[in-house]
Short mmCIF file of C-alpha atoms in Angstrom, two decimals:
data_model
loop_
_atom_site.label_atom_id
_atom_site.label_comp_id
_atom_site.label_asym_id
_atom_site.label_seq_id
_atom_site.Cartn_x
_atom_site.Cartn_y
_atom_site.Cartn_z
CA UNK A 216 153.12 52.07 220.40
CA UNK A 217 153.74 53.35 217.13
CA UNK A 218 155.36 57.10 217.31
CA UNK A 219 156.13 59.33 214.84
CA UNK A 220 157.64 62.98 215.12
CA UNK A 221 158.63 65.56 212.85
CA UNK A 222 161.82 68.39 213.34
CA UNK A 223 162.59 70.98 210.76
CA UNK A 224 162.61 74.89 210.82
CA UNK A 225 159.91 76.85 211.73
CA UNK A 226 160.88 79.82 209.14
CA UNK A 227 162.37 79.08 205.56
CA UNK A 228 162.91 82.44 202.96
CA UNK A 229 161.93 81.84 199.65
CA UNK A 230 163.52 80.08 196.76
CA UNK A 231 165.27 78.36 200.26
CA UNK A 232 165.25 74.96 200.91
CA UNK A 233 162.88 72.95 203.56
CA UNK A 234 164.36 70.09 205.12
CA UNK A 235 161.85 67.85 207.29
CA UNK A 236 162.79 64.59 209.38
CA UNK A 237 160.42 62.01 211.11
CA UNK A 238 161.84 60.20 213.77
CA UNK A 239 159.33 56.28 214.28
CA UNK A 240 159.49 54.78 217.13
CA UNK A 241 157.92 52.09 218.02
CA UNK A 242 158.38 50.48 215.04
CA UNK A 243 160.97 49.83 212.17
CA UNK A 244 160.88 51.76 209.20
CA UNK A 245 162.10 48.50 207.74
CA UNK A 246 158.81 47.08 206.67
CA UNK A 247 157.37 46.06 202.70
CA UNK A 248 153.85 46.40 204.53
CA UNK A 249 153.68 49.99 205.13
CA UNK A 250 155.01 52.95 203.49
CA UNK A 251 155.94 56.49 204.94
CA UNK A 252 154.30 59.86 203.77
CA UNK A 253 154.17 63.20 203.68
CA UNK A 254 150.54 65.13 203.84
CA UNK A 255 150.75 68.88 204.55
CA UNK A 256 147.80 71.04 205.40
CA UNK A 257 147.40 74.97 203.99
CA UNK A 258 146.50 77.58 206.94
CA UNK A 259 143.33 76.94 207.71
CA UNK A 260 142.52 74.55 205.01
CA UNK A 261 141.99 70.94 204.09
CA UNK A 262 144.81 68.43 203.94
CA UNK A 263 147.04 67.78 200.46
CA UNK A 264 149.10 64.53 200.03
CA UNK A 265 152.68 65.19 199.11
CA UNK A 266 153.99 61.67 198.29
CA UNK A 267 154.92 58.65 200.00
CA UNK A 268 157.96 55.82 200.05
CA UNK A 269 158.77 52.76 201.16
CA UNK A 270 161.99 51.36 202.64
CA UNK A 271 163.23 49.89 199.55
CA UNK A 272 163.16 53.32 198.05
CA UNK A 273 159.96 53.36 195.76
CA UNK A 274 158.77 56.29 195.97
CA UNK A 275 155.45 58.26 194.77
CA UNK A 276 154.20 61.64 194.08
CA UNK A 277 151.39 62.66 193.98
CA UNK A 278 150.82 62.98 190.05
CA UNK A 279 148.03 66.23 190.19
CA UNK A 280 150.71 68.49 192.04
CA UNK A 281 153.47 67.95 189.19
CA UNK A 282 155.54 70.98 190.13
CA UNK A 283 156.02 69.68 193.73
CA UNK A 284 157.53 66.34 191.99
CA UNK A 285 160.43 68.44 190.13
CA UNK A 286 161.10 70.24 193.80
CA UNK A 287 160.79 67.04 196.27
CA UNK A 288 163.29 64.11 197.80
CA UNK A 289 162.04 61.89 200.06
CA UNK A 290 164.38 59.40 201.52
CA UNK A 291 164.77 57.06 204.22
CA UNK A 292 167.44 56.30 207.08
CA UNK A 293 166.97 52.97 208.34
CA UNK A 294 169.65 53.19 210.39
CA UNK A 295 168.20 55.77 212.29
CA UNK A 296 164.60 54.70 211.83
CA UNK A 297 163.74 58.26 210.27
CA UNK A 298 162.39 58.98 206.81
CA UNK A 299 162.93 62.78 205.39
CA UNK A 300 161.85 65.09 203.15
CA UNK A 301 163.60 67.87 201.26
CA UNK A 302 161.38 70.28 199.37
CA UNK A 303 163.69 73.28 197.12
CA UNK A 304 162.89 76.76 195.74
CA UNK A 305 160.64 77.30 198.37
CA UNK A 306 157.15 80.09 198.30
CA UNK A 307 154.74 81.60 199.93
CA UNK A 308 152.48 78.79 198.38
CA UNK A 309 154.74 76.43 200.24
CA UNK A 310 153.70 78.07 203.79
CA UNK A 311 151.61 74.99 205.52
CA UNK A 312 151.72 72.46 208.31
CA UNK A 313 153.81 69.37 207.42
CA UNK A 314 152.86 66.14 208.63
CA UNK A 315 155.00 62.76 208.63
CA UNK A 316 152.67 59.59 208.81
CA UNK A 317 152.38 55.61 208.13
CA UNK A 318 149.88 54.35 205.68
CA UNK A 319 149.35 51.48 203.86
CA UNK A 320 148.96 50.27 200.37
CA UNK A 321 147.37 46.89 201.12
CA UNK A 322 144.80 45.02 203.58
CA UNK A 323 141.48 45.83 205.36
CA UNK A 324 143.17 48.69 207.06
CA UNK A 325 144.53 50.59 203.86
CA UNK A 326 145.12 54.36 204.44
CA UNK A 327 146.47 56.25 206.99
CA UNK A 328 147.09 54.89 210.43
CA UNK A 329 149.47 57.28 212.61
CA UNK A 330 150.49 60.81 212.53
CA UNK A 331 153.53 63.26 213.92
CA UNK A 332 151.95 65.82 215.25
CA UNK A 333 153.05 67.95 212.47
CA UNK A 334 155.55 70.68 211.80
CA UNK A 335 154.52 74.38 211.28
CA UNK A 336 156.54 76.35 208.15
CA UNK A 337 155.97 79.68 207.25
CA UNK A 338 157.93 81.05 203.61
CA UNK A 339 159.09 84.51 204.67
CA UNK A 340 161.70 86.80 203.85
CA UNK B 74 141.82 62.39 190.71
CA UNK B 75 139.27 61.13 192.94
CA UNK B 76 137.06 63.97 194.41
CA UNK B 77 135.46 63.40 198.03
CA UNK B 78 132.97 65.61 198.83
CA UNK B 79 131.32 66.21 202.69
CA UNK B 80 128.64 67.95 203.73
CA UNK B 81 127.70 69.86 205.75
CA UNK B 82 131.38 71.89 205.77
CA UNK B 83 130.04 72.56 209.57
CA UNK B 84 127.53 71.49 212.15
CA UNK B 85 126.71 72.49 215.59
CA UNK B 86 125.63 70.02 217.74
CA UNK B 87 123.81 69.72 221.35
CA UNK B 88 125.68 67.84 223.93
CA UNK B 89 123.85 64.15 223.54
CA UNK B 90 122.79 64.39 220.38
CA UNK B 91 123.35 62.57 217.37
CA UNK B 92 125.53 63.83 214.44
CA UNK B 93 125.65 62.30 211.06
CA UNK B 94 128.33 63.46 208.17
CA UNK B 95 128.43 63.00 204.59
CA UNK B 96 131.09 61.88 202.04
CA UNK B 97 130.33 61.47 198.84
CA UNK B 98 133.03 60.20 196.29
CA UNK B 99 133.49 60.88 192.22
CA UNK B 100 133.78 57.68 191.62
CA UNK B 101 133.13 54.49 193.13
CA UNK B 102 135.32 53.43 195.75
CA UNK B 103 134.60 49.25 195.60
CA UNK B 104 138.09 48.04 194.75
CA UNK B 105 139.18 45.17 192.85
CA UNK B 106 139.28 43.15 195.55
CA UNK B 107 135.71 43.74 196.33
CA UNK B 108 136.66 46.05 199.86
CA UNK B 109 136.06 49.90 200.16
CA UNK B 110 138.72 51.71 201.41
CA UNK B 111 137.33 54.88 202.84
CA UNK B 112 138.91 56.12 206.23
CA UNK B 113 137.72 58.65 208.87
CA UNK B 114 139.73 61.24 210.43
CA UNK B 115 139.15 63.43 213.22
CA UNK B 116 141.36 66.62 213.96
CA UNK B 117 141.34 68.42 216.62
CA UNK B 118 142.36 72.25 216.99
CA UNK B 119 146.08 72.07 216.94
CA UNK B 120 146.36 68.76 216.97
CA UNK B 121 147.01 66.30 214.21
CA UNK B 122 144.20 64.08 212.50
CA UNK B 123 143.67 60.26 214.59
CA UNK B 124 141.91 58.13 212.56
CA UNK B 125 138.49 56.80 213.66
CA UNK B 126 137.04 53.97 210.57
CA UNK B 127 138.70 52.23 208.34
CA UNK B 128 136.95 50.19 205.16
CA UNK B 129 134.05 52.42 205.87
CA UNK B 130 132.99 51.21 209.39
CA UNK B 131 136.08 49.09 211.10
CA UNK B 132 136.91 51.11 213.96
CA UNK B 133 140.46 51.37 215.15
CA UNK B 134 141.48 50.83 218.34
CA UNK B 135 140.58 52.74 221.38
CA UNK B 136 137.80 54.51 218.95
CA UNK B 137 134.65 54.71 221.20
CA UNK B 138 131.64 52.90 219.95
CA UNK B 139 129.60 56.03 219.60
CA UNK B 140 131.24 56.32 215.79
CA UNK B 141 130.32 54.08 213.50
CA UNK B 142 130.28 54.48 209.88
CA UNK B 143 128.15 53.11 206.62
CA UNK B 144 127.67 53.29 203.15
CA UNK B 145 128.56 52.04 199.69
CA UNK B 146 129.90 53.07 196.50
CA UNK B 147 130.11 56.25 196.47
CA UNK B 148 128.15 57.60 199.38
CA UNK B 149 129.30 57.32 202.58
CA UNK B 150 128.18 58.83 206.81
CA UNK B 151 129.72 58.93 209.76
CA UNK B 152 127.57 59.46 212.72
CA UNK B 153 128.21 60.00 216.35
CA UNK B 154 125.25 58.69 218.30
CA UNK B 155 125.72 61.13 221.53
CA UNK B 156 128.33 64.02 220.99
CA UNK B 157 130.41 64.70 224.11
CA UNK B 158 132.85 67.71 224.30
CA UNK B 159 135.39 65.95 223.12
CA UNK B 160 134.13 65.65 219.67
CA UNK B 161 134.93 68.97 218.55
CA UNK B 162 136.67 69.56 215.59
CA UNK B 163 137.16 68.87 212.16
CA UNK B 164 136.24 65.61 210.37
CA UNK B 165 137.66 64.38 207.18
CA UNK B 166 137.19 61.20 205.09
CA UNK B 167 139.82 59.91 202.95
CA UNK B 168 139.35 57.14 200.47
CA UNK B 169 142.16 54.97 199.96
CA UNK B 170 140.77 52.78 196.77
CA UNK B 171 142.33 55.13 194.01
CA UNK B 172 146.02 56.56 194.01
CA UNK B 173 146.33 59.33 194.53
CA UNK B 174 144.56 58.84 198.26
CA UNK B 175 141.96 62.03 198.57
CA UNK B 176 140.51 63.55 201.70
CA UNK B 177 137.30 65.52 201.58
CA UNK B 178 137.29 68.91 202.61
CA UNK B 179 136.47 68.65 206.52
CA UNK B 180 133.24 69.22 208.22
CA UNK B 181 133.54 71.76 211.33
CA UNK B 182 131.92 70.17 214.27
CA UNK B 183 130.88 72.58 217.55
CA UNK B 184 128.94 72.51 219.80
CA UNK B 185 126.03 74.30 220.38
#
């Protein structure tokens, strides 16, 4: 079955930069049907769309959260069925749960399908 | 953007009893192609979300047939028809019409 699963640091000190992976399995990253994302949920709060990107490289960000666009690269290793996400000049407003996932742009079942089981990163000093 | 709004933000339930949720949109989510693309996510404490409906009330699989979902437009409910222990958590709905996607804000379900 579909698997995803995110590794990156638990602690990053500000103005740092986050790295995040998510390894699939299950499944190649390889598709045009699907593309991968990044969602990250604030402590205690609801859940905020990063951006997403597909295999051949198009990528999206999320257009209301403008300063995360000129701070974020997502990318995708096909050869190691991972996709990855590097966010710079990290802050405390940065401090949130970071969650890989699959989702879909077209069909009945448009959205969000499968999670990691997210990665926990506090901004400290 | 497209705003979703749920209500109640929490709920406590008895064990067997119904639940029902709210989602209401900004805008209508009926796409061009005529289909509605609002999802349902359930989180559990420490866990990430698993999504429950898709297009308002397709459930995906393994979801258990006590969840169904209705609606149209803009105004949307999920509703558990016996709540077992299980069930506790947060529940989201995420409408996947309009780019950027948008989740609501979560409803808090307990139980009582």
């Amino acid at each position: 079955q579909v698997q995803l699963q995110e590794s990156g640091p638990g602690l990053v000190k500000p103005s740092q930069t986050l790295s995040v992976t998510c390894s699939v399995s299950g499944v190649s990253v390889i598709t045009d049907d699907y593309f991968w994302t990044w969602i990250r949920q604030f402590p205690g709060e609801g859940l905020q769309w990063i951006g997403y990107i597909y295999f051949s490289g198009y990528t999206y960000y999320t257009p209301s959260n403008p300063s995360l666009k000129t701070r974020l690269v997502m990318s995708v290793d096909s050869s190691r069925n991972q996709f990855s996400l590097r966010l710079n000049s990290m802050t405390d407003a940065d401090t949130a749960v970071y969650f890989c996932a699959r989702g879909r742009n077209s069909g009945s079942s448009r959205g969000v399908d499968h999670w990691g089981q997210g990665n926990l990163v506090t901004v400290s000093s | 953007d497209v705003v979703m709004t749920q209500s109640p933000l929490s709920l406590s339930v008895t064990l067997g009893q119904p639940a029902s949720i709210s989602c209401r949109s900004s805008q209508s989510l009926v796409d061009a192609d005529g289909n509605t693309y609002l999802n349902w996510f359930h989180q559990r404490p420490g866990q990430s979300p698993r999504r429950l409906l898709y297009t308002i009330s397709t459930r995906d699989s393994g979801v258990p047939d006590r969840f169904s979902g209705s609606g149209s437009g803009t105004l949307f409910t999920l509703k558990l028809s016996g709540v077992e222990s299980e069930d506790v958590g947060v529940y989201y709905c995420m409408q996947g019409s309009h780019w950027p996607y948008t989740f609501g804000q979560g409803t808090k379900l307990e139980i009582k």
